[in-house]
Amino acid sequence: MHVNFVPVTQDGRLSAKDLFGPKDLRKLQDDFNRCCKEHGYDLKRGEIGSDREHLSVEAYKVETRYEELKVKIAELDRVEEIDKKVHLDIEKGKIGYATKDVNALKDQNRALKVETHHKDKEIGNLKQEVSVLQNRLSKAQNEFKSKTCLLNT
């Protein structure tokens, strides 16, 4: 969340440090986090003094899609295990499931395989996009450095 305000003191001066010191800001952020959790939002509070870096939008999308894909793969594995059990029961002459249920599971299995294939392609495309953007960023940084060097000389 971003909050914009003008820190005007009682005597009319602009002074953020008169209103908020580092301890006050930490307490404000801790209170905000606690309040959000009390209202059912599962926010993760950043670590004080942490040197962690934020992910780029593209990297975040790739990571998120990868997590979604892992869930889908687990679901697919579960359905395939049920499918194998059904086939084994049928081969042994023990039909334990109605044909309608078996067909529904097979349809679900096929749909999950197709969806997994699409997710794989999407992740591949996102990884390529991230690579292209990283190359563009690197080139822009190099160009910026060279122009900075020219300005300094």
PDB file of N, CA and C in Angstrom, residues 34-124:
ATOM      1  N   ARG A  34      -0.626  -6.575  11.758  1.00  0.00           N
ATOM      2  CA  ARG A  34      -1.457  -7.242  12.762  1.00  0.00           C
ATOM      3  C   ARG A  34      -2.939  -7.030  12.465  1.00  0.00           C
ATOM      4  N   CYS A  35      -3.314  -5.813  12.123  1.00  0.00           N
ATOM      5  CA  CYS A  35      -4.710  -5.486  11.830  1.00  0.00           C
ATOM      6  C   CYS A  35      -5.201  -6.282  10.607  1.00  0.00           C
ATOM      7  N   CYS A  36      -4.369  -6.359   9.578  1.00  0.00           N
ATOM      8  CA  CYS A  36      -4.751  -7.118   8.376  1.00  0.00           C
ATOM      9  C   CYS A  36      -4.962  -8.587   8.720  1.00  0.00           C
ATOM     10  N   LYS A  37      -4.065  -9.155   9.537  1.00  0.00           N
ATOM     11  CA  LYS A  37      -4.194 -10.566   9.921  1.00  0.00           C
ATOM     12  C   LYS A  37      -5.460 -10.786  10.747  1.00  0.00           C
ATOM     13  N   GLU A  38      -5.788  -9.825  11.615  1.00  0.00           N
ATOM     14  CA  GLU A  38      -6.998  -9.947  12.424  1.00  0.00           C
ATOM     15  C   GLU A  38      -8.259  -9.953  11.556  1.00  0.00           C
ATOM     16  N   HIS A  39      -8.171  -9.358  10.386  1.00  0.00           N
ATOM     17  CA  HIS A  39      -9.317  -9.298   9.484  1.00  0.00           C
ATOM     18  C   HIS A  39      -9.255 -10.360   8.387  1.00  0.00           C
ATOM     19  N   GLY A  40      -8.409 -11.367   8.596  1.00  0.00           N
ATOM     20  CA  GLY A  40      -8.412 -12.519   7.708  1.00  0.00           C
ATOM     21  C   GLY A  40      -7.470 -12.461   6.516  1.00  0.00           C
ATOM     22  N   TYR A  41      -6.624 -11.445   6.427  1.00  0.00           N
ATOM     23  CA  TYR A  41      -5.683 -11.363   5.312  1.00  0.00           C
ATOM     24  C   TYR A  41      -4.342 -11.931   5.756  1.00  0.00           C
ATOM     25  N   ASP A  42      -3.814 -12.839   4.974  1.00  0.00           N
ATOM     26  CA  ASP A  42      -2.561 -13.509   5.340  1.00  0.00           C
ATOM     27  C   ASP A  42      -1.387 -12.779   4.695  1.00  0.00           C
ATOM     28  N   LEU A  43      -1.018 -11.646   5.285  1.00  0.00           N
ATOM     29  CA  LEU A  43       0.112 -10.879   4.769  1.00  0.00           C
ATOM     30  C   LEU A  43       1.393 -11.364   5.424  1.00  0.00           C
ATOM     31  N   LYS A  44       2.474 -11.291   4.671  1.00  0.00           N
ATOM     32  CA  LYS A  44       3.771 -11.649   5.224  1.00  0.00           C
ATOM     33  C   LYS A  44       4.534 -10.359   5.474  1.00  0.00           C
ATOM     34  N   ARG A  45       4.959 -10.186   6.685  1.00  0.00           N
ATOM     35  CA  ARG A  45       5.690  -8.979   7.087  1.00  0.00           C
ATOM     36  C   ARG A  45       7.131  -9.121   6.642  1.00  0.00           C
ATOM     37  N   GLY A  46       7.660  -8.099   6.009  1.00  0.00           N
ATOM     38  CA  GLY A  46       9.065  -8.101   5.593  1.00  0.00           C
ATOM     39  C   GLY A  46       9.980  -8.130   6.794  1.00  0.00           C
ATOM     40  N   GLU A  47      11.177  -8.635   6.574  1.00  0.00           N
ATOM     41  CA  GLU A  47      12.153  -8.708   7.650  1.00  0.00           C
ATOM     42  C   GLU A  47      12.903  -7.384   7.747  1.00  0.00           C
ATOM     43  N   ILE A  48      13.131  -6.933   8.969  1.00  0.00           N
ATOM     44  CA  ILE A  48      13.833  -5.679   9.183  1.00  0.00           C
ATOM     45  C   ILE A  48      15.286  -5.860   8.772  1.00  0.00           C
ATOM     46  N   GLY A  49      15.775  -4.959   7.940  1.00  0.00           N
ATOM     47  CA  GLY A  49      17.154  -5.008   7.489  1.00  0.00           C
ATOM     48  C   GLY A  49      17.398  -6.074   6.428  1.00  0.00           C
ATOM     49  N   SER A  50      16.340  -6.636   5.883  1.00  0.00           N
ATOM     50  CA  SER A  50      16.497  -7.692   4.881  1.00  0.00           C
ATOM     51  C   SER A  50      17.056  -7.111   3.588  1.00  0.00           C
ATOM     52  N   ASP A  51      17.908  -7.897   2.925  1.00  0.00           N
ATOM     53  CA  ASP A  51      18.462  -7.449   1.646  1.00  0.00           C
ATOM     54  C   ASP A  51      17.813  -8.202   0.485  1.00  0.00           C
ATOM     55  N   ARG A  52      16.626  -8.783   0.729  1.00  0.00           N
ATOM     56  CA  ARG A  52      15.919  -9.515  -0.317  1.00  0.00           C
ATOM     57  C   ARG A  52      15.487  -8.548  -1.407  1.00  0.00           C
ATOM     58  N   GLU A  53      15.488  -9.053  -2.636  1.00  0.00           N
ATOM     59  CA  GLU A  53      15.080  -8.225  -3.753  1.00  0.00           C
ATOM     60  C   GLU A  53      13.716  -8.702  -4.258  1.00  0.00           C
ATOM     61  N   HIS A  54      12.952  -7.762  -4.780  1.00  0.00           N
ATOM     62  CA  HIS A  54      11.659  -8.117  -5.353  1.00  0.00           C
ATOM     63  C   HIS A  54      11.872  -8.818  -6.686  1.00  0.00           C
ATOM     64  N   LEU A  55      10.948  -9.729  -7.008  1.00  0.00           N
ATOM     65  CA  LEU A  55      10.989 -10.382  -8.315  1.00  0.00           C
ATOM     66  C   LEU A  55      10.440  -9.423  -9.365  1.00  0.00           C
ATOM     67  N   SER A  56      10.941  -9.562 -10.575  1.00  0.00           N
ATOM     68  CA  SER A  56      10.352  -8.794 -11.664  1.00  0.00           C
ATOM     69  C   SER A  56       8.963  -9.370 -11.924  1.00  0.00           C
ATOM     70  N   VAL A  57       8.121  -8.603 -12.586  1.00  0.00           N
ATOM     71  CA  VAL A  57       6.761  -9.060 -12.888  1.00  0.00           C
ATOM     72  C   VAL A  57       6.821 -10.370 -13.672  1.00  0.00           C
ATOM     73  N   GLU A  58       7.721 -10.433 -14.642  1.00  0.00           N
ATOM     74  CA  GLU A  58       7.816 -11.627 -15.478  1.00  0.00           C
ATOM     75  C   GLU A  58       8.254 -12.831 -14.656  1.00  0.00           C
ATOM     76  N   ALA A  59       9.266 -12.648 -13.803  1.00  0.00           N
ATOM     77  CA  ALA A  59       9.747 -13.756 -12.981  1.00  0.00           C
ATOM     78  C   ALA A  59       8.667 -14.207 -12.002  1.00  0.00           C
ATOM     79  N   TYR A  60       7.908 -13.259 -11.459  1.00  0.00           N
ATOM     80  CA  TYR A  60       6.812 -13.603 -10.554  1.00  0.00           C
ATOM     81  C   TYR A  60       5.755 -14.430 -11.279  1.00  0.00           C
ATOM     82  N   LYS A  61       5.436 -14.025 -12.518  1.00  0.00           N
ATOM     83  CA  LYS A  61       4.442 -14.775 -13.290  1.00  0.00           C
ATOM     84  C   LYS A  61       4.927 -16.193 -13.555  1.00  0.00           C
ATOM     85  N   VAL A  62       6.200 -16.333 -13.915  1.00  0.00           N
ATOM     86  CA  VAL A  62       6.748 -17.664 -14.180  1.00  0.00           C
ATOM     87  C   VAL A  62       6.676 -18.510 -12.910  1.00  0.00           C
ATOM     88  N   GLU A  63       7.077 -17.939 -11.775  1.00  0.00           N
ATOM     89  CA  GLU A  63       7.067 -18.675 -10.519  1.00  0.00           C
ATOM     90  C   GLU A  63       5.645 -19.072 -10.130  1.00  0.00           C
ATOM     91  N   THR A  64       4.703 -18.155 -10.293  1.00  0.00           N
ATOM     92  CA  THR A  64       3.306 -18.431  -9.960  1.00  0.00           C
ATOM     93  C   THR A  64       2.747 -19.528 -10.855  1.00  0.00           C
ATOM     94  N   ARG A  65       3.024 -19.424 -12.149  1.00  0.00           N
ATOM     95  CA  ARG A  65       2.532 -20.447 -13.075  1.00  0.00           C
ATOM     96  C   ARG A  65       3.156 -21.798 -12.769  1.00  0.00           C
ATOM     97  N   TYR A  66       4.413 -21.791 -12.351  1.00  0.00           N
ATOM     98  CA  TYR A  66       5.088 -23.035 -12.017  1.00  0.00           C
ATOM     99  C   TYR A  66       4.405 -23.688 -10.812  1.00  0.00           C
ATOM    100  N   GLU A  67       4.058 -22.898  -9.814  1.00  0.00           N
ATOM    101  CA  GLU A  67       3.361 -23.434  -8.638  1.00  0.00           C
ATOM    102  C   GLU A  67       1.995 -23.989  -9.030  1.00  0.00           C
ATOM    103  N   GLU A  68       1.274 -23.281  -9.911  1.00  0.00           N
ATOM    104  CA  GLU A  68      -0.016 -23.778 -10.390  1.00  0.00           C
ATOM    105  C   GLU A  68       0.167 -25.099 -11.124  1.00  0.00           C
ATOM    106  N   LEU A  69       1.226 -25.174 -11.910  1.00  0.00           N
ATOM    107  CA  LEU A  69       1.504 -26.381 -12.671  1.00  0.00           C
ATOM    108  C   LEU A  69       1.807 -27.553 -11.744  1.00  0.00           C
ATOM    109  N   LYS A  70       2.551 -27.315 -10.669  1.00  0.00           N
ATOM    110  CA  LYS A  70       2.849 -28.389  -9.726  1.00  0.00           C
ATOM    111  C   LYS A  70       1.559 -28.947  -9.113  1.00  0.00           C
ATOM    112  N   VAL A  71       0.607 -28.068  -8.802  1.00  0.00           N
ATOM    113  CA  VAL A  71      -0.672 -28.512  -8.248  1.00  0.00           C
ATOM    114  C   VAL A  71      -1.415 -29.363  -9.279  1.00  0.00           C
ATOM    115  N   LYS A  72      -1.431 -28.900 -10.524  1.00  0.00           N
ATOM    116  CA  LYS A  72      -2.118 -29.642 -11.584  1.00  0.00           C
ATOM    117  C   LYS A  72      -1.461 -30.996 -11.824  1.00  0.00           C
ATOM    118  N   ILE A  73      -0.127 -31.043 -11.766  1.00  0.00           N
ATOM    119  CA  ILE A  73       0.580 -32.312 -11.966  1.00  0.00           C
ATOM    120  C   ILE A  73       0.238 -33.287 -10.835  1.00  0.00           C
ATOM    121  N   ALA A  74       0.177 -32.790  -9.605  1.00  0.00           N
ATOM    122  CA  ALA A  74      -0.191 -33.652  -8.475  1.00  0.00           C
ATOM    123  C   ALA A  74      -1.608 -34.196  -8.673  1.00  0.00           C
ATOM    124  N   GLU A  75      -2.510 -33.350  -9.131  1.00  0.00           N
ATOM    125  CA  GLU A  75      -3.878 -33.782  -9.391  1.00  0.00           C
ATOM    126  C   GLU A  75      -3.904 -34.813 -10.522  1.00  0.00           C
ATOM    127  N   LEU A  76      -3.112 -34.572 -11.556  1.00  0.00           N
ATOM    128  CA  LEU A  76      -3.022 -35.503 -12.678  1.00  0.00           C
ATOM    129  C   LEU A  76      -2.474 -36.849 -12.214  1.00  0.00           C
ATOM    130  N   ASP A  77      -1.445 -36.828 -11.366  1.00  0.00           N
ATOM    131  CA  ASP A  77      -0.883 -38.073 -10.838  1.00  0.00           C
ATOM    132  C   ASP A  77      -1.932 -38.852 -10.048  1.00  0.00           C
ATOM    133  N   ARG A  78      -2.719 -38.135  -9.261  1.00  0.00           N
ATOM    134  CA  ARG A  78      -3.766 -38.777  -8.465  1.00  0.00           C
ATOM    135  C   ARG A  78      -4.791 -39.444  -9.386  1.00  0.00           C
ATOM    136  N   VAL A  79      -5.210 -38.730 -10.415  1.00  0.00           N
ATOM    137  CA  VAL A  79      -6.200 -39.276 -11.347  1.00  0.00           C
ATOM    138  C   VAL A  79      -5.614 -40.463 -12.108  1.00  0.00           C
ATOM    139  N   GLU A  80      -4.347 -40.347 -12.522  1.00  0.00           N
ATOM    140  CA  GLU A  80      -3.720 -41.462 -13.234  1.00  0.00           C
ATOM    141  C   GLU A  80      -3.607 -42.692 -12.336  1.00  0.00           C
ATOM    142  N   GLU A  81      -3.343 -42.497 -11.049  1.00  0.00           N
ATOM    143  CA  GLU A  81      -3.282 -43.616 -10.111  1.00  0.00           C
ATOM    144  C   GLU A  81      -4.643 -44.292 -10.006  1.00  0.00           C
ATOM    145  N   ILE A  82      -5.689 -43.508  -9.936  1.00  0.00           N
ATOM    146  CA  ILE A  82      -7.046 -44.066  -9.893  1.00  0.00           C
ATOM    147  C   ILE A  82      -7.327 -44.815 -11.194  1.00  0.00           C
ATOM    148  N   ASP A  83      -6.899 -44.224 -12.313  1.00  0.00           N
ATOM    149  CA  ASP A  83      -7.101 -44.843 -13.626  1.00  0.00           C
ATOM    150  C   ASP A  83      -6.400 -46.203 -13.693  1.00  0.00           C
ATOM    151  N   LYS A  84      -5.161 -46.278 -13.171  1.00  0.00           N
ATOM    152  CA  LYS A  84      -4.436 -47.546 -13.160  1.00  0.00           C
ATOM    153  C   LYS A  84      -5.158 -48.580 -12.315  1.00  0.00           C
ATOM    154  N   LYS A  85      -5.657 -48.149 -11.149  1.00  0.00           N
ATOM    155  CA  LYS A  85      -6.355 -49.068 -10.256  1.00  0.00           C
ATOM    156  C   LYS A  85      -7.610 -49.599 -10.931  1.00  0.00           C
ATOM    157  N   VAL A  86      -8.318 -48.734 -11.631  1.00  0.00           N
ATOM    158  CA  VAL A  86      -9.527 -49.157 -12.327  1.00  0.00           C
ATOM    159  C   VAL A  86      -9.174 -50.196 -13.385  1.00  0.00           C
ATOM    160  N   HIS A  87      -8.118 -49.950 -14.149  1.00  0.00           N
ATOM    161  CA  HIS A  87      -7.704 -50.899 -15.184  1.00  0.00           C
ATOM    162  C   HIS A  87      -7.315 -52.245 -14.562  1.00  0.00           C
ATOM    163  N   LEU A  88      -6.589 -52.203 -13.436  1.00  0.00           N
ATOM    164  CA  LEU A  88      -6.197 -53.445 -12.771  1.00  0.00           C
ATOM    165  C   LEU A  88      -7.415 -54.209 -12.276  1.00  0.00           C
ATOM    166  N   ASP A  89      -8.369 -53.496 -11.689  1.00  0.00           N
ATOM    167  CA  ASP A  89      -9.585 -54.146 -11.200  1.00  0.00           C
ATOM    168  C   ASP A  89     -10.367 -54.777 -12.345  1.00  0.00           C
ATOM    169  N   ILE A  90     -10.412 -54.091 -13.480  1.00  0.00           N
ATOM    170  CA  ILE A  90     -11.137 -54.625 -14.630  1.00  0.00           C
ATOM    171  C   ILE A  90     -10.427 -55.873 -15.147  1.00  0.00           C
ATOM    172  N   GLU A  91      -9.088 -55.829 -15.220  1.00  0.00           N
ATOM    173  CA  GLU A  91      -8.333 -56.988 -15.694  1.00  0.00           C
ATOM    174  C   GLU A  91      -8.514 -58.184 -14.780  1.00  0.00           C
ATOM    175  N   LYS A  92      -8.646 -57.951 -13.483  1.00  0.00           N
ATOM    176  CA  LYS A  92      -8.834 -59.039 -12.527  1.00  0.00           C
ATOM    177  C   LYS A  92     -10.288 -59.486 -12.481  1.00  0.00           C
ATOM    178  N   GLY A  93     -11.143 -58.801 -13.218  1.00  0.00           N
ATOM    179  CA  GLY A  93     -12.552 -59.163 -13.204  1.00  0.00           C
ATOM    180  C   GLY A  93     -13.308 -58.566 -12.037  1.00  0.00           C
ATOM    181  N   LYS A  94     -12.680 -57.621 -11.373  1.00  0.00           N
ATOM    182  CA  LYS A  94     -13.335 -56.961 -10.235  1.00  0.00           C
ATOM    183  C   LYS A  94     -13.721 -55.554 -10.653  1.00  0.00           C
ATOM    184  N   ILE A  95     -14.839 -55.408 -11.250  1.00  0.00           N
ATOM    185  CA  ILE A  95     -15.272 -54.075 -11.670  1.00  0.00           C
ATOM    186  C   ILE A  95     -15.848 -53.388 -10.436  1.00  0.00           C
ATOM    187  N   GLY A  96     -15.049 -52.517  -9.866  1.00  0.00           N
ATOM    188  CA  GLY A  96     -15.438 -51.834  -8.633  1.00  0.00           C
ATOM    189  C   GLY A  96     -16.003 -50.449  -8.879  1.00  0.00           C
ATOM    190  N   TYR A  97     -15.945 -49.988 -10.106  1.00  0.00           N
ATOM    191  CA  TYR A  97     -16.425 -48.656 -10.426  1.00  0.00           C
ATOM    192  C   TYR A  97     -17.449 -48.752 -11.549  1.00  0.00           C
ATOM    193  N   ALA A  98     -18.398 -47.883 -11.528  1.00  0.00           N
ATOM    194  CA  ALA A  98     -19.378 -47.842 -12.608  1.00  0.00           C
ATOM    195  C   ALA A  98     -18.687 -47.311 -13.860  1.00  0.00           C
ATOM    196  N   THR A  99     -19.121 -47.766 -15.009  1.00  0.00           N
ATOM    197  CA  THR A  99     -18.536 -47.331 -16.284  1.00  0.00           C
ATOM    198  C   THR A  99     -18.611 -45.816 -16.412  1.00  0.00           C
ATOM    199  N   LYS A 100     -19.690 -45.243 -15.954  1.00  0.00           N
ATOM    200  CA  LYS A 100     -19.857 -43.790 -16.016  1.00  0.00           C
ATOM    201  C   LYS A 100     -18.751 -43.082 -15.227  1.00  0.00           C
ATOM    202  N   ASP A 101     -18.431 -43.599 -14.046  1.00  0.00           N
ATOM    203  CA  ASP A 101     -17.376 -43.002 -13.214  1.00  0.00           C
ATOM    204  C   ASP A 101     -16.008 -43.144 -13.877  1.00  0.00           C
ATOM    205  N   VAL A 102     -15.757 -44.314 -14.443  1.00  0.00           N
ATOM    206  CA  VAL A 102     -14.479 -44.557 -15.114  1.00  0.00           C
ATOM    207  C   VAL A 102     -14.318 -43.602 -16.281  1.00  0.00           C
ATOM    208  N   ASN A 103     -15.357 -43.449 -17.082  1.00  0.00           N
ATOM    209  CA  ASN A 103     -15.293 -42.552 -18.234  1.00  0.00           C
ATOM    210  C   ASN A 103     -15.105 -41.105 -17.793  1.00  0.00           C
ATOM    211  N   ALA A 104     -15.744 -40.724 -16.708  1.00  0.00           N
ATOM    212  CA  ALA A 104     -15.585 -39.361 -16.192  1.00  0.00           C
ATOM    213  C   ALA A 104     -14.143 -39.129 -15.752  1.00  0.00           C
ATOM    214  N   LEU A 105     -13.543 -40.110 -15.086  1.00  0.00           N
ATOM    215  CA  LEU A 105     -12.145 -39.986 -14.662  1.00  0.00           C
ATOM    216  C   LEU A 105     -11.207 -39.916 -15.858  1.00  0.00           C
ATOM    217  N   LYS A 106     -11.475 -40.711 -16.872  1.00  0.00           N
ATOM    218  CA  LYS A 106     -10.640 -40.676 -18.074  1.00  0.00           C
ATOM    219  C   LYS A 106     -10.748 -39.318 -18.760  1.00  0.00           C
ATOM    220  N   ASP A 107     -11.969 -38.792 -18.846  1.00  0.00           N
ATOM    221  CA  ASP A 107     -12.144 -37.466 -19.452  1.00  0.00           C
ATOM    222  C   ASP A 107     -11.401 -36.403 -18.654  1.00  0.00           C
ATOM    223  N   GLN A 108     -11.497 -36.504 -17.335  1.00  0.00           N
ATOM    224  CA  GLN A 108     -10.793 -35.549 -16.473  1.00  0.00           C
ATOM    225  C   GLN A 108      -9.284 -35.686 -16.660  1.00  0.00           C
ATOM    226  N   ASN A 109      -8.810 -36.902 -16.767  1.00  0.00           N
ATOM    227  CA  ASN A 109      -7.391 -37.171 -16.975  1.00  0.00           C
ATOM    228  C   ASN A 109      -6.915 -36.541 -18.291  1.00  0.00           C
ATOM    229  N   ARG A 110      -7.672 -36.749 -19.368  1.00  0.00           N
ATOM    230  CA  ARG A 110      -7.304 -36.174 -20.663  1.00  0.00           C
ATOM    231  C   ARG A 110      -7.271 -34.643 -20.580  1.00  0.00           C
ATOM    232  N   ALA A 111      -8.300 -34.069 -19.937  1.00  0.00           N
ATOM    233  CA  ALA A 111      -8.364 -32.610 -19.815  1.00  0.00           C
ATOM    234  C   ALA A 111      -7.164 -32.078 -19.047  1.00  0.00           C
ATOM    235  N   LEU A 112      -6.784 -32.772 -17.978  1.00  0.00           N
ATOM    236  CA  LEU A 112      -5.624 -32.331 -17.189  1.00  0.00           C
ATOM    237  C   LEU A 112      -4.336 -32.440 -17.994  1.00  0.00           C
ATOM    238  N   LYS A 113      -4.207 -33.474 -18.804  1.00  0.00           N
ATOM    239  CA  LYS A 113      -3.012 -33.611 -19.640  1.00  0.00           C
ATOM    240  C   LYS A 113      -2.923 -32.463 -20.640  1.00  0.00           C
ATOM    241  N   VAL A 114      -4.066 -32.118 -21.245  1.00  0.00           N
ATOM    242  CA  VAL A 114      -4.089 -31.016 -22.204  1.00  0.00           C
ATOM    243  C   VAL A 114      -3.741 -29.708 -21.496  1.00  0.00           C
ATOM    244  N   GLU A 115      -4.342 -29.498 -20.333  1.00  0.00           N
ATOM    245  CA  GLU A 115      -4.075 -28.268 -19.581  1.00  0.00           C
ATOM    246  C   GLU A 115      -2.605 -28.189 -19.162  1.00  0.00           C
ATOM    247  N   THR A 116      -2.040 -29.314 -18.744  1.00  0.00           N
ATOM    248  CA  THR A 116      -0.628 -29.347 -18.370  1.00  0.00           C
ATOM    249  C   THR A 116       0.251 -28.999 -19.560  1.00  0.00           C
ATOM    250  N   HIS A 117      -0.095 -29.539 -20.715  1.00  0.00           N
ATOM    251  CA  HIS A 117       0.657 -29.234 -21.932  1.00  0.00           C
ATOM    252  C   HIS A 117       0.605 -27.730 -22.231  1.00  0.00           C
ATOM    253  N   HIS A 118      -0.580 -27.143 -22.105  1.00  0.00           N
ATOM    254  CA  HIS A 118      -0.721 -25.705 -22.351  1.00  0.00           C
ATOM    255  C   HIS A 118       0.076 -24.888 -21.336  1.00  0.00           C
ATOM    256  N   LYS A 119       0.056 -25.313 -20.079  1.00  0.00           N
ATOM    257  CA  LYS A 119       0.809 -24.604 -19.039  1.00  0.00           C
ATOM    258  C   LYS A 119       2.309 -24.696 -19.317  1.00  0.00           C
ATOM    259  N   ASP A 120       2.770 -25.881 -19.770  1.00  0.00           N
ATOM    260  CA  ASP A 120       4.189 -26.038 -20.118  1.00  0.00           C
ATOM    261  C   ASP A 120       4.583 -25.053 -21.211  1.00  0.00           C
ATOM    262  N   LYS A 121       3.741 -24.954 -22.231  1.00  0.00           N
ATOM    263  CA  LYS A 121       4.035 -24.025 -23.324  1.00  0.00           C
ATOM    264  C   LYS A 121       4.032 -22.586 -22.814  1.00  0.00           C
ATOM    265  N   GLU A 122       3.072 -22.265 -21.963  1.00  0.00           N
ATOM    266  CA  GLU A 122       2.973 -20.906 -21.434  1.00  0.00           C
ATOM    267  C   GLU A 122       4.199 -20.570 -20.582  1.00  0.00           C
ATOM    268  N   ILE A 123       4.646 -21.515 -19.764  1.00  0.00           N
ATOM    269  CA  ILE A 123       5.838 -21.286 -18.948  1.00  0.00           C
ATOM    270  C   ILE A 123       7.050 -21.097 -19.848  1.00  0.00           C
ATOM    271  N   GLY A 124       7.153 -21.902 -20.895  1.00  0.00           N
ATOM    272  CA  GLY A 124       8.255 -21.746 -21.843  1.00  0.00           C
ATOM    273  C   GLY A 124       8.241 -20.373 -22.483  1.00  0.00           C
TER     274      GLY A 124
END
